Short mmCIF file of C-alpha atoms in Angstrom, two decimals:
data_model
loop_
_atom_site.label_atom_id
_atom_site.label_comp_id
_atom_site.label_asym_id
_atom_site.label_seq_id
_atom_site.Cartn_x
_atom_site.Cartn_y
_atom_site.Cartn_z
CA MET A 1 121.09 98.39 59.44
CA SER A 2 119.54 101.79 59.53
CA GLU A 3 117.81 103.46 56.44
CA SER A 4 120.39 106.01 56.24
CA VAL A 5 123.07 103.60 54.63
CA TYR A 6 120.83 102.99 51.72
CA SER A 7 119.88 106.63 51.47
CA SER A 8 123.57 107.50 51.24
CA PRO A 9 124.94 108.45 47.79
CA PRO A 10 126.44 105.81 45.63
CA PHE A 11 130.22 105.25 45.19
CA LYS A 12 131.88 104.20 42.12
CA PHE A 13 134.72 101.32 42.13
CA VAL A 14 136.21 100.14 38.68
CA ILE A 15 137.32 96.68 38.71
CA ASP A 16 139.04 95.09 35.70
CA GLY A 17 137.66 98.19 34.07
CA LYS A 18 134.13 97.51 35.20
CA PRO A 19 132.36 99.97 37.18
CA PHE A 20 130.65 98.72 40.44
CA TYR A 21 128.22 101.24 42.48
CA ILE A 22 127.87 100.45 46.26
CA HIS A 23 125.86 103.06 48.77
CA LYS A 24 129.02 104.80 50.30
CA GLU A 25 127.76 104.43 54.04
CA LEU A 26 127.20 100.56 53.42
CA ALA A 27 130.76 100.15 52.37
CA SER A 28 132.16 102.30 55.08
CA CYS A 29 130.22 100.41 57.88
CA HIS A 30 131.90 97.21 56.59
CA SER A 31 135.60 98.38 55.99
CA LYS A 32 137.70 101.23 57.59
CA PRO A 33 140.35 101.34 54.94
CA LEU A 34 137.38 101.68 52.40
CA ASP A 35 135.78 104.34 54.45
CA ARG A 36 139.12 106.11 54.55
CA MET A 37 139.12 106.00 50.63
CA MET A 38 135.74 107.19 50.22
CA ASN A 39 135.54 110.04 52.84
CA GLY A 40 139.00 110.96 53.69
CA TYR A 41 141.43 113.28 52.04
CA LEU A 42 142.35 111.07 49.11
CA ALA A 43 141.86 111.91 45.51
CA GLU A 44 139.43 109.09 45.36
CA ALA A 45 137.11 110.89 48.00
CA GLN A 46 137.19 114.01 45.83
CA GLN A 47 136.41 111.96 42.65
CA GLY A 48 133.68 109.83 44.00
CA SER A 49 135.44 106.92 42.31
CA ALA A 50 138.28 104.64 43.09
CA VAL A 51 140.22 101.95 40.72
CA LEU A 52 141.28 98.87 42.43
CA ASN A 53 143.83 97.14 40.26
CA GLU A 54 144.62 94.18 42.53
CA ILE A 55 141.12 93.02 43.01
CA HIS A 56 139.41 90.81 40.30
CA PHE A 57 135.80 91.43 39.01
CA GLU A 58 134.56 88.19 40.52
CA THR A 59 135.79 88.81 43.98
CA PHE A 60 134.64 92.24 44.09
CA ASN A 61 131.25 91.21 42.77
CA ARG A 62 131.06 88.55 45.69
CA PHE A 63 131.96 91.38 48.19
CA ILE A 64 128.97 93.52 46.79
CA GLN A 65 126.66 90.75 47.03
CA TRP A 66 127.73 89.78 50.61
CA ALA A 67 127.49 93.48 51.74
CA TYR A 68 123.79 93.90 50.62
CA VAL A 69 122.47 90.16 51.59
CA GLY A 70 125.01 88.55 54.09
CA TYR A 71 126.18 85.67 51.96
CA TYR A 72 127.74 85.23 48.62
CA SER A 73 127.78 82.72 45.85
CA PRO A 74 131.13 80.85 44.85
CA ALA A 75 132.11 79.82 41.48
CA ASP A 76 130.82 76.68 39.85
CA PHE A 77 133.15 74.03 39.09
CA HIS A 78 133.22 73.01 35.36
CA ILE A 79 133.76 69.82 33.47
CA ALA A 80 137.45 69.27 32.76
CA GLY A 81 138.35 69.62 28.83
CA ARG A 82 135.25 71.81 28.61
CA SER A 83 135.06 75.75 28.19
CA THR A 84 132.98 77.59 30.74
CA ASP A 85 130.26 78.67 28.24
CA ASP A 86 129.22 75.22 26.71
CA GLY A 87 126.39 74.88 29.60
CA VAL A 88 128.38 73.98 32.37
CA GLY A 89 130.34 75.95 34.99
CA GLU A 90 130.27 79.61 36.28
CA LYS A 91 128.74 81.02 32.90
CA GLY A 92 126.46 78.00 32.13
CA ASN A 93 123.09 77.07 32.56
CA VAL A 94 123.61 73.73 34.27
CA ARG A 95 124.37 73.52 37.89
CA PRO A 96 123.63 70.22 39.76
CA ALA A 97 121.70 70.89 42.84
CA ALA A 98 123.38 71.19 46.12
CA THR A 99 123.61 68.29 48.41
CA GLY A 100 122.29 69.65 51.84
CA LEU A 101 125.68 68.45 53.68
CA ARG A 102 126.99 70.92 56.28
CA THR A 103 130.19 69.95 57.71
CA SER A 104 128.38 68.97 61.08
CA ASP A 105 126.83 66.16 59.01
CA LEU A 106 129.78 64.36 57.75
CA SER A 107 131.12 61.31 59.20
CA VAL A 108 134.91 60.22 58.59
CA PRO A 109 135.42 56.97 56.46
CA LEU A 110 138.16 54.62 57.92
CA ASP A 111 140.85 52.98 56.23
CA HIS A 112 139.39 49.43 57.50
CA GLU A 113 136.05 47.90 57.90
CA PRO A 114 134.75 47.51 61.57
CA PHE A 115 135.28 44.35 63.14
CA PRO A 116 131.94 42.04 63.00
CA THR A 117 130.27 41.06 66.27
CA PRO A 118 129.13 37.64 66.49
CA SER A 119 125.57 36.89 65.64
CA ASP A 120 123.37 35.28 68.13
CA HIS A 121 123.25 31.70 66.10
CA ASP A 122 125.49 28.98 67.32
CA GLU A 123 128.12 28.70 64.35
CA ASP A 124 129.25 31.12 61.97
CA ASP A 125 131.54 30.74 58.71
CA SER A 126 134.75 31.47 60.76
CA GLY A 127 134.77 28.12 62.25
CA TRP A 128 133.67 29.42 65.84
CA THR A 129 130.75 28.12 67.55
CA TRP A 130 129.22 31.12 69.92
CA PRO A 131 127.37 30.47 73.12
CA SER A 132 123.69 31.10 71.97
CA LYS A 133 121.30 32.96 74.02
CA SER A 134 119.22 29.91 74.53
CA SER A 135 122.08 28.34 76.30
CA LYS A 136 121.38 27.33 79.93
CA LYS A 137 123.82 28.21 82.78
CA GLY A 138 125.73 25.34 84.36
CA LYS A 139 125.44 23.17 81.27
CA ARG A 140 128.50 21.12 81.39
CA GLY A 141 131.19 21.49 78.53
CA THR A 142 132.72 24.92 77.18
CA PRO A 143 130.46 26.78 75.03
CA TRP A 144 133.33 27.72 72.63
CA LYS A 145 134.58 25.27 70.04
CA ARG A 146 136.22 25.79 66.67
CA ASP A 147 136.95 23.76 63.62
CA SER A 148 140.58 22.23 64.06
CA ASN A 149 141.12 22.32 60.19
CA ILE A 150 140.90 26.09 60.14
CA ASP A 151 143.98 28.10 61.11
CA PHE A 152 143.64 31.36 62.34
CA ASP A 153 144.26 33.87 65.12
CA PRO A 154 141.91 32.80 67.97
CA VAL A 155 142.24 36.36 69.50
CA PRO A 156 141.15 38.91 66.90
CA THR A 157 142.56 42.30 67.08
CA ILE A 158 140.52 45.56 66.11
CA PRO A 159 142.56 47.52 63.85
CA GLN A 160 143.59 51.16 65.21
CA GLN A 161 142.81 54.40 63.51
CA SER A 162 145.49 55.33 61.43
CA SER A 163 147.19 58.80 61.70
CA ARG A 164 145.61 59.91 58.29
CA ASP A 165 141.90 58.95 59.74
CA LYS A 166 142.91 61.12 62.95
CA LEU A 167 143.89 64.12 60.73
CA LYS A 168 140.83 63.89 58.58
CA LYS A 169 138.55 63.48 61.60
CA SER A 170 140.29 66.57 63.31
CA PHE A 171 140.04 68.62 59.87
CA ILE A 172 136.38 67.72 59.39
CA SER A 173 135.35 68.50 62.95
CA ARG A 174 137.22 71.88 62.76
CA LYS A 175 135.07 74.63 64.20
CA THR A 176 133.24 77.18 62.01
CA THR A 177 131.85 80.47 63.04
CA ILE A 178 129.60 81.70 60.45
CA ARG A 179 127.92 79.06 58.22
CA THR A 180 126.42 77.57 61.52
CA GLU A 181 124.66 80.86 62.51
CA SER A 182 122.87 81.49 59.17
CA ILE A 183 119.92 79.63 57.44
CA ALA A 184 120.17 81.83 54.57
CA ILE A 185 123.70 80.59 53.11
CA THR A 186 123.27 77.81 50.30
CA PRO A 187 124.48 74.48 51.41
CA LEU A 188 127.78 73.45 49.97
CA ARG A 189 128.18 71.13 46.99
CA SER A 190 130.34 67.81 46.95
CA ASN A 191 132.02 66.55 43.78
CA LYS A 192 130.61 63.58 42.02
CA ASN A 193 133.47 62.45 39.93
CA ASP A 194 136.98 63.00 38.66
CA GLN A 195 135.66 65.15 35.64
CA GLU A 196 134.38 68.02 37.97
CA ASP A 197 137.37 70.34 38.23
CA TYR A 198 136.65 72.58 41.53
CA THR A 199 139.69 74.88 40.95
CA GLU A 200 137.48 78.05 40.57
CA VAL A 201 135.25 76.94 43.20
CA PHE A 202 138.19 76.70 45.88
CA LEU A 203 139.81 80.14 44.49
CA SER A 204 136.80 81.97 44.69
CA HIS A 205 136.76 81.52 48.39
CA ALA A 206 140.47 82.12 48.94
CA CYS A 207 140.29 85.29 46.86
CA LEU A 208 137.62 86.58 48.96
CA TYR A 209 139.35 85.82 52.12
CA VAL A 210 142.61 87.66 50.89
CA PHE A 211 140.26 90.63 49.87
CA ALA A 212 138.48 90.68 53.24
CA GLU A 213 142.13 90.75 55.10
CA MET A 214 143.19 93.47 52.59
CA TYR A 215 140.31 95.86 53.70
CA ASP A 216 139.67 94.54 57.24
CA ILE A 217 136.35 92.83 56.55
CA GLN A 218 136.51 90.38 59.61
CA PRO A 219 132.70 88.92 59.05
CA LEU A 220 133.58 88.34 55.56
CA LYS A 221 136.99 86.99 56.07
CA ALA A 222 135.50 84.51 58.24
CA LEU A 223 132.72 83.37 56.16
CA ALA A 224 135.14 82.66 53.26
CA LEU A 225 137.28 80.49 55.62
CA ASP A 226 134.33 78.81 56.71
CA ASN A 227 133.06 78.06 53.10
CA LEU A 228 136.50 76.84 52.00
CA HIS A 229 137.04 74.64 54.80
CA GLY A 230 133.32 73.19 54.36
CA THR A 231 134.09 72.55 50.63
CA LEU A 232 137.29 71.04 51.10
CA ALA A 233 135.89 68.75 53.85
CA ILE A 234 133.16 67.08 51.35
CA PHE A 235 135.66 67.05 48.60
CA THR A 236 136.87 63.72 47.16
CA LEU A 237 140.22 63.98 46.00
CA TYR A 238 140.57 62.06 42.82
CA LYS A 239 144.00 61.38 41.37
CA ALA A 240 142.77 63.52 38.38
CA ARG A 241 141.96 66.38 40.81
CA THR A 242 144.93 67.05 42.59
CA GLY A 243 145.96 69.88 40.42
CA ASP A 244 142.97 71.52 41.89
CA ILE A 245 144.61 71.69 45.26
CA ILE A 246 147.77 72.54 43.89
CA GLU A 247 146.47 75.67 42.20
CA LEU A 248 144.84 76.56 45.62
CA LEU A 249 148.27 76.13 47.39
CA ARG A 250 149.77 78.22 44.59
CA TYR A 251 147.60 81.08 45.23
CA ILE A 252 147.53 81.03 48.78
CA TYR A 253 151.41 80.58 49.23
CA GLY A 254 151.75 83.49 46.64
CA ALA A 255 149.50 85.99 48.50
CA MET A 256 151.30 85.30 51.64
CA GLN A 257 154.47 87.25 50.11
CA SER A 258 152.30 90.32 49.62
CA VAL A 259 149.20 90.26 52.08
CA PRO A 260 150.22 89.60 55.72
CA GLY A 261 147.53 87.93 57.88
CA VAL A 262 146.71 85.08 56.31
CA ASP A 263 147.62 82.73 58.66
CA GLU A 264 143.98 81.08 59.20
CA LEU A 265 144.09 80.14 55.56
CA ARG A 266 147.70 78.74 55.51
CA SER A 267 146.73 76.71 58.81
CA LEU A 268 143.62 75.33 57.20
CA MET A 269 145.65 74.33 53.99
CA LYS A 270 148.32 72.60 56.29
CA GLU A 271 145.76 70.36 57.99
CA TYR A 272 143.97 69.49 54.71
CA VAL A 273 147.45 68.44 53.05
CA ALA A 274 148.55 66.61 56.03
CA TYR A 275 146.02 63.89 55.59
CA GLU A 276 145.87 64.03 51.93
CA MET A 277 149.64 64.03 51.11
CA ASP A 278 149.69 60.62 50.00
CA MET A 279 147.48 61.33 47.05
CA LEU A 280 149.16 64.87 46.41
CA MET A 281 152.68 63.61 46.28
CA GLN A 282 151.83 61.63 43.17
CA ASP A 283 151.44 64.89 41.36
CA ALA A 284 155.01 65.97 40.30
CA ASN A 285 153.51 69.42 40.20
CA LEU A 286 153.54 69.53 44.03
CA SER A 287 157.26 69.11 44.24
CA LYS A 288 157.81 71.97 41.48
CA LEU A 289 155.68 74.22 43.61
CA MET A 290 157.86 73.67 46.73
CA VAL A 291 161.10 74.88 44.69
CA GLU A 292 159.19 77.67 43.01
CA ASP A 293 157.69 78.93 46.34
CA GLY A 294 161.10 79.39 48.04
CA GLY A 295 160.54 77.84 51.41
CA ALA A 296 157.46 78.30 53.17
CA LEU A 297 155.33 75.49 51.36
CA LEU A 298 158.36 73.06 51.97
CA GLU A 299 158.65 74.15 55.61
CA ASP A 300 155.10 73.52 56.26
CA TYR A 301 154.97 70.20 54.30
CA MET A 302 157.86 69.04 56.65
CA GLU A 303 155.88 69.80 59.45
CA MET A 304 152.84 67.80 57.84
CA VAL A 305 155.01 64.72 57.30
CA ALA A 306 156.11 64.78 60.97
CA LYS A 307 152.32 64.56 61.92
CA ARG A 308 151.96 61.49 59.81
CA ILE A 309 154.74 59.56 61.56
#
């Protein structure tokens, strides 16, 4: 980025009543809509300031951070039942260390244990006598014996991977575009127990994605999507935390009504809900949200159900 960007005059944005200043050329090179606002014939260009009523303070602050350093800090989780100013959460002083996991490091737990392979000894606790490595070729008699008092299927069947496993594996292996290209981005953190509320963590990524769509900032949009995907991929969905996902769905499907172009965000959530629907449907608020939404969420949900059949 050229030095002229940082020598350009600052432009003032007012978000939630709070002023933000950013070098005019820096904002212009990232966003054509912001460029027109600051350098065109609109009143904001003449005044040298603009009020963005539809943007939240935290979201714009993350945009400013990203514009200058190339990444942003998402919201922190908080402990359910505690306020965010008691030492835990976005305004607190306690933030557990990141795990260092990236989506490429993840493995997919199956719904069953892998079938054990026979050991090298002659007999195991199943009643079978396995051929020993020391058995000589040509020895008369069968190398396979079993205890006739044990009733079992002599041909063990290896369980097949469930549709949920396949959908989860597909979601986790979803290709990312930005996080894998940068070493400066802080590793994502997985939740540790059902008391860690991740609602604001998820929303910080989703809100930034919608902001980037509104102002045509494609690299930021891709990064926010990657971060949301990575966080969901390592998130353990406890029964007590289904509300975190439902609030994320509420925001995304609400944004679809006023901001076109959030299809990738919608697609991401469809893939996630497809393999976590068993847990999510235990929360009555999901059914209520489908009714409130007016059709799009219900339509997508029926498509997800078809993938599980």
